[in-house]
Amino acid sequence: MSHLLNSLNDKQKEAVTHDRGPLLIIAGAGTGKTTVITTKIAYLILEKNISPEEILALTFTDKAAGEMEERVDRLLPLGYHDLWISTFHAFAERILHEHGLEIGLPNDFKLLNATEQWLSVRRNLDLFNLDYYRPLGNPTKFIHALLKLFSRAKDECISPEQYLEYAQNLKLDSDSAEFVRDALSEEEIKKLSKKKLKELAAEGIKKQLEIADAYHTYQRLLLENNALDFGDLINYTLKLFQTRKNLLLKYQQQFKYILVDEFQDTNYAQYELVKLLSGPPAGGQNLTVVGDDDQAIYKFRGASVSNILQFKDDFPKCREIFLVDNYRSAQPILDLAYKFIQRNNPDRLEIKLAGDKKLSKKLISHVERHSEILHLHGQTLDDEAELVISKIVSLYNKDKDNNWSDFAILVRANASSDDFCRALEAAKVPYIFLAASGLYRKSIILDILSWLRCLDDYHESAAFYRVLNLPIWHISERDIVNLNYWANRKGLSLYESAREANLFNNISAETKKKLQGILSLMADQAALARTGKKPTEIITDFLNRSGYLKYLTNEDFAASREQLDYLNQFYKKLAAFEQENVGHTLKDLLELWELEREAGDEGALSFNWEEAGPDAVKIMTVHGAKGLEFKYVFIANLVDKKFPSTGKSDPIELPDKLIKEIIPEGDAHLEEERRLFYVAVTRAKSGLYFSSAEDYGGVRKKKLSRFLAELAEDGFVLGVKPTVVSRPLLGGAATSARPSQAEREYLKPSASQNFSFTQLRDYERCPYQYRFAHVLHIPAAGKAVFSFGKTMHGVMQKFFLLARLRSSSGQKDLFGGEAKSGEIIFDELRDIYVESFIDDWYPDKKTKDAYFDQGLKSLKNFFDLWQKCKSLAEQLEYRFTFKLSSDCSIRGAIDRIDRVSGGVKLIDYKTGRAKERLSGEDKEQLLLYQIAAQEVLKEPVKELVFYYFDDNSEISFLGTPEEISGLKEKIISTVEEIKTAKFPAKPEKEKCKWCDFRNICDYAL
């Protein structure tokens, strides 16, 4: 045994040799927890003569399980068989495949991933009795939220039957008060009448019943299709053991020792399974759990940090061993980390377990290393990126023993990595971006998908625009802009414009010739698709005939290896699709991809460290860095709302009364963000660098992260004076989506251009989207919700004109006849609606009929309400233009203006449901109208109203002088930015999801 224990310190030996009874090992960062758990397995086999099949070791990822098995294999001198080292889900799947029939499960069930779950619900949406959670304009809006809720329920061992029982037992009394408290503040509640409070409570109960019914339907849908999701694996295994005591006894007797790695990442259900398998107290409870509450960072996956805090209560006789000897980081880095994480007290194990004992989780370094901890603070995001890359280059050149692989840039979210990737590329520094998904966002894949979309529909202008921009054609951007111009002027698709290019004088002869070749190839490929050729065959033919493959394999093409790797991964996905869907067409494939994108699937990326080459800077999220270590670590974008991120509650919350885990006392989100920061800090061996900037492209300067402020309180010196890089290492190349000078000059807005609210909003949300829509004017496909919205706006305009006419005798009606006397009846409003209904862009008759019925229902409710007041509009579709400054003109149209006492009321129609609370961004449209009314009408505005057709409700407010002044400044600033003709991408998952150009955008999430 000397070869196993000689390399261990005293605490590690104590943990390895502990024999009987429960054991809690608190293993701090870099203290060798994996070494301890694998050595313990070898110790039990070699020293205690425990058979491998009598040991169960559970962890969370396939990679961790594989590494653990590999290490055990190296420690054992002879071979072994049936070693139960696996993830929780793999263990449960193995059990259910073998014994699931005993509780009515098929042993050939299919395990659905997140995308397959979404697709299953999407394709069977009609089976779900949804009202609130299936809005007509966006019926799939809540699928993700519902699935997440179902997953959370399964994490808490809550069955559909239990959820339904909870919902049915709710009453309109104190039981339902939580729904009102969750939606409104105490001040808002005080302003409401008892009747309104009762209505809100009733609505909350209705929602819970709808959720419970959906949960039941979802579970039935899975079973009818012989499918399970990941939550089912644990829950059904629990059910199996709870109802088949003989099976439970079999596995309790088999697994004499159970070891759980990363115990802080278990959820409630997984912990229940562990407790069940470990047996009753009389059975010995040889359960070892290893974890660190300070590294619990997977709450979004359902992990419950309370499990590790609860373990002592569940196993009062357990032995506790703290591993604090660190073999990774220099002491100053560990000291900084320890001071920082203590701000999570008292919700830390160190405090919970202390009692009368003096326990400390302060890590002690056992490495002699020089250390440096610095804060790099730039004026702009470009400056920040350059400061980081300059420091990396400096450190690399300073020590010949340094490799590029010694450096890691850690970001809070994948989207934040783009700027650093481009900066490293511009600086010619080798790098690897480690992401688990994003294949469908890679340039080469976007190129291929755009080509395939054009084969399916020539007139998809956004896809054709990307095709024209492929690097293999070398078509000038000015010619592409001119083709766009003619497409918009003549009402053509971009494809039709290209086909008629010979008629246009401002298209070069060279481009006209290239267009002929592109259109000819496209026609040939489309013919291949119609004959039923497989997508892999079509793509192979395209890559060869277009010259794209030759372009990729050019030795001078720096990124060819990476692009070819993405191409191979994509090709494998295609081959799998063809194998699983024999006889399906290219259209079927494109529809599936569109559904996957709608489901949020960005395409899984496989990554092999060895194949990628070891010597490259690593960029990854902090979550992805868990378990890794680097000589130098840079933690980027340490500013307000980026890190820590803004706490977002789940769209649909699991009711508190159903939650079984222990909820921490403090701010759960902030504590998790602190743990995440702690993980990032403790990845560093010698150098730890924090980076930030004041300007990230918004209107206002960014504040430094509160985490930096907390470090400063502990004595860390911040780089508070922003650095402006005077001699850019990157030459400005780090800025995303920056157009060329030629394009900027050619497309710069004219001095006389007026800007609409839509343009201002689009630019603020994403300047790159603004470039596509309002600069290049790429035609976008229509949407059913837009057709419906135009219909309802038109109906309102005609109705109020009719109401005005009826209020004056002797006037003509809308249709040229003599005005009818007496009251307006609903049949007249219905006739207006039927005549005005726009039936464009509805995907099918069923959807169109649903919209039509919804509109008719909304108008009936509107009419009944209007009959009580019979208001008459002062102005309808009031168009305005005004100047905020000498070079900032704003235009727009106000849906309706009513005369009220002392002034006017401005009304804007919305086709959805009323929001429970308006954000500052939500208010801006009406605030702009308030400014317009004051500037143009010269009328005092008394009220601003959003009128929602779906439930015929109103939300009203009035802009304060501060809000008006702030919006004016913001608009002027935005217009100034637009006039620079710079269009950087600002990708955000929810915004990208609804962008008309997401299928051709390199930056879409």
Coordinates of N, CA, C and O in Angstrom, one line a residue, residues 515-574:
L515 N -22.4 36.7 -61.3 CA -23.7 36.4 -60.9 C -24.3 35.3 -61.8 O -25.1 34.4 -61.4
Q516 N -24.0 35.3 -63.1 CA -24.5 34.3 -64.0 C -24.0 32.9 -63.6 O -24.7 31.9 -63.6
G517 N -22.7 32.8 -63.2 CA -22.2 31.6 -62.7 C -22.9 31.1 -61.4 O -23.2 29.9 -61.3
I518 N -23.1 32.0 -60.5 CA -23.7 31.7 -59.2 C -25.2 31.2 -59.5 O -25.6 30.1 -58.9
L519 N -25.9 31.9 -60.3 CA -27.3 31.5 -60.6 C -27.4 30.2 -61.3 O -28.3 29.4 -61.1
S520 N -26.4 29.9 -62.2 CA -26.4 28.7 -62.9 C -26.1 27.5 -61.9 O -26.8 26.5 -62.0
L521 N -25.1 27.7 -61.1 CA -24.8 26.6 -60.1 C -26.0 26.4 -59.2 O -26.4 25.3 -58.8
M522 N -26.7 27.5 -58.8 CA -27.8 27.4 -57.9 C -29.0 26.6 -58.6 O -29.6 25.7 -57.9
A523 N -29.2 26.8 -59.9 CA -30.2 26.1 -60.6 C -29.9 24.6 -60.7 O -30.8 23.8 -60.5
D524 N -28.6 24.3 -60.9 CA -28.2 22.9 -61.0 C -28.4 22.2 -59.7 O -28.9 21.1 -59.6
Q525 N -28.0 22.9 -58.6 CA -28.1 22.3 -57.3 C -29.6 22.1 -56.9 O -30.0 21.1 -56.2
A526 N -30.4 23.1 -57.2 CA -31.9 23.0 -56.9 C -32.5 21.8 -57.6 O -33.3 21.1 -57.1
A527 N -32.0 21.5 -58.8 CA -32.5 20.4 -59.6 C -32.1 19.1 -58.9 O -32.8 18.1 -58.8
L528 N -30.8 19.1 -58.3 CA -30.4 17.9 -57.6 C -31.3 17.6 -56.4 O -31.6 16.5 -56.1
A529 N -31.6 18.7 -55.7 CA -32.5 18.6 -54.5 C -33.8 18.1 -54.9 O -34.4 17.2 -54.1
R530 N -34.4 18.5 -56.0 CA -35.7 18.0 -56.4 C -35.7 16.5 -56.8 O -36.7 15.9 -56.7
T531 N -34.5 16.0 -57.2 CA -34.5 14.6 -57.6 C -34.3 13.7 -56.4 O -34.2 12.5 -56.5
G532 N -34.2 14.3 -55.2 CA -34.1 13.5 -54.0 C -32.7 13.2 -53.5 O -32.5 12.3 -52.7
K533 N -31.7 13.9 -54.1 CA -30.4 13.7 -53.6 C -30.2 14.0 -52.1 O -30.9 14.9 -51.6
K534 N -29.4 13.2 -51.5 CA -29.1 13.5 -50.1 C -28.5 14.8 -49.8 O -27.7 15.2 -50.6
P535 N -28.8 15.4 -48.7 CA -28.1 16.7 -48.4 C -26.6 16.6 -48.4 O -25.9 17.6 -48.8
T536 N -26.0 15.5 -47.9 CA -24.6 15.4 -47.9 C -24.0 15.4 -49.3 O -23.0 16.0 -49.6
E537 N -24.8 14.8 -50.3 CA -24.3 14.8 -51.7 C -24.4 16.2 -52.3 O -23.5 16.6 -53.0
I538 N -25.5 16.9 -51.9 CA -25.7 18.3 -52.4 C -24.6 19.2 -51.9 O -24.0 20.0 -52.7
I539 N -24.3 19.1 -50.6 CA -23.2 19.9 -50.1 C -21.9 19.6 -50.6 O -21.1 20.5 -51.0
T540 N -21.6 18.3 -50.8 CA -20.3 17.9 -51.4 C -20.1 18.5 -52.8 O -19.1 19.0 -53.2
D541 N -21.2 18.4 -53.5 CA -21.2 18.9 -54.9 C -20.9 20.4 -54.9 O -20.2 21.0 -55.7
F542 N -21.6 21.1 -54.0 CA -21.5 22.6 -53.9 C -20.0 23.0 -53.5 O -19.4 23.9 -54.1
L543 N -19.5 22.3 -52.5 CA -18.1 22.6 -52.0 C -17.1 22.5 -53.1 O -16.1 23.2 -53.3
N544 N -17.3 21.4 -53.9 CA -16.3 21.2 -55.0 C -16.5 22.1 -56.2 O -15.6 22.8 -56.7
R545 N -17.7 22.3 -56.7 CA -18.0 23.0 -57.9 C -17.8 24.5 -57.7 O -17.4 25.3 -58.6
S546 N -18.1 25.0 -56.5 CA -18.0 26.4 -56.2 C -16.6 26.9 -55.9 O -16.3 28.1 -56.0
G547 N -15.7 25.9 -55.6 CA -14.3 26.3 -55.2 C -14.2 26.5 -53.7 O -13.1 26.9 -53.3
Y548 N -15.3 26.3 -53.0 CA -15.2 26.6 -51.5 C -14.2 25.6 -50.8 O -13.4 26.0 -50.0
L549 N -14.2 24.4 -51.2 CA -13.3 23.4 -50.6 C -11.9 23.7 -50.9 O -11.0 23.6 -50.0
K550 N -11.6 24.1 -52.1 CA -10.2 24.5 -52.5 C -9.8 25.7 -51.7 O -8.7 25.8 -51.2
Y551 N -10.7 26.7 -51.5 CA -10.5 27.9 -50.7 C -10.1 27.5 -49.3 O -9.2 28.0 -48.7
L552 N -10.9 26.5 -48.7 CA -10.7 26.1 -47.3 C -9.3 25.4 -47.1 O -8.7 25.5 -46.1
T553 N -8.9 24.6 -48.1 CA -7.7 23.8 -48.0 C -6.5 24.6 -48.5 O -5.4 24.0 -48.5
N554 N -6.6 25.9 -48.8 CA -5.5 26.7 -49.2 C -4.5 26.8 -48.0 O -4.9 27.1 -46.9
E555 N -3.2 26.5 -48.2 CA -2.3 26.5 -47.1 C -2.1 27.9 -46.5 O -1.8 28.0 -45.3
D556 N -2.4 29.0 -47.2 CA -2.3 30.3 -46.7 C -3.5 30.7 -45.9 O -3.5 31.8 -45.3
F557 N -4.5 29.9 -45.9 CA -5.7 30.3 -45.2 C -5.6 29.9 -43.7 O -5.6 28.7 -43.4
A558 N -5.4 30.9 -42.8 CA -5.0 30.6 -41.4 C -6.0 29.8 -40.7 O -5.6 28.9 -39.9
A559 N -7.3 30.0 -40.9 CA -8.3 29.3 -40.1 C -8.8 28.0 -40.7 O -9.8 27.5 -40.3
S560 N -8.1 27.6 -41.8 CA -8.7 26.4 -42.6 C -8.9 25.2 -41.7 O -9.9 24.5 -41.8
R561 N -7.9 24.9 -40.8 CA -8.0 23.7 -40.0 C -9.3 23.8 -39.1 O -10.0 22.8 -39.0
E562 N -9.5 24.9 -38.5 CA -10.7 25.1 -37.6 C -11.9 25.0 -38.4 O -12.9 24.3 -38.0
Q563 N -12.0 25.6 -39.6 CA -13.2 25.6 -40.4 C -13.5 24.2 -40.9 O -14.7 23.8 -41.0
L564 N -12.5 23.5 -41.3 CA -12.7 22.1 -41.8 C -13.2 21.2 -40.7 O -13.9 20.3 -40.9
D565 N -12.7 21.5 -39.5 CA -13.2 20.7 -38.3 C -14.7 20.9 -38.1 O -15.4 20.0 -37.9
Y566 N -15.1 22.2 -38.2 CA -16.5 22.5 -38.1 C -17.3 21.8 -39.2 O -18.4 21.3 -39.0
L567 N -16.7 21.8 -40.4 CA -17.4 21.2 -41.6 C -17.6 19.7 -41.4 O -18.6 19.2 -41.6
N568 N -16.6 19.1 -40.8 CA -16.7 17.6 -40.6 C -17.7 17.3 -39.5 O -18.5 16.3 -39.6
Q569 N -17.8 18.1 -38.5 CA -18.8 17.9 -37.4 C -20.2 18.1 -38.0 O -21.1 17.3 -37.7
F570 N -20.3 19.1 -38.8 CA -21.6 19.3 -39.5 C -22.0 18.2 -40.4 O -23.2 17.8 -40.4
Y571 N -21.0 17.7 -41.1 CA -21.3 16.6 -42.1 C -21.8 15.4 -41.3 O -22.6 14.6 -41.8
K572 N -21.2 15.1 -40.2 CA -21.6 13.9 -39.4 C -23.0 14.1 -38.9 O -23.8 13.1 -38.9
K573 N -23.4 15.3 -38.5 CA -24.8 15.6 -38.2 C -25.8 15.3 -39.3 O -26.8 14.7 -39.2
L574 N -25.3 15.7 -40.5 CA -26.1 15.5 -41.7 C -26.3 14.0 -42.0 O -27.4 13.5 -42.3

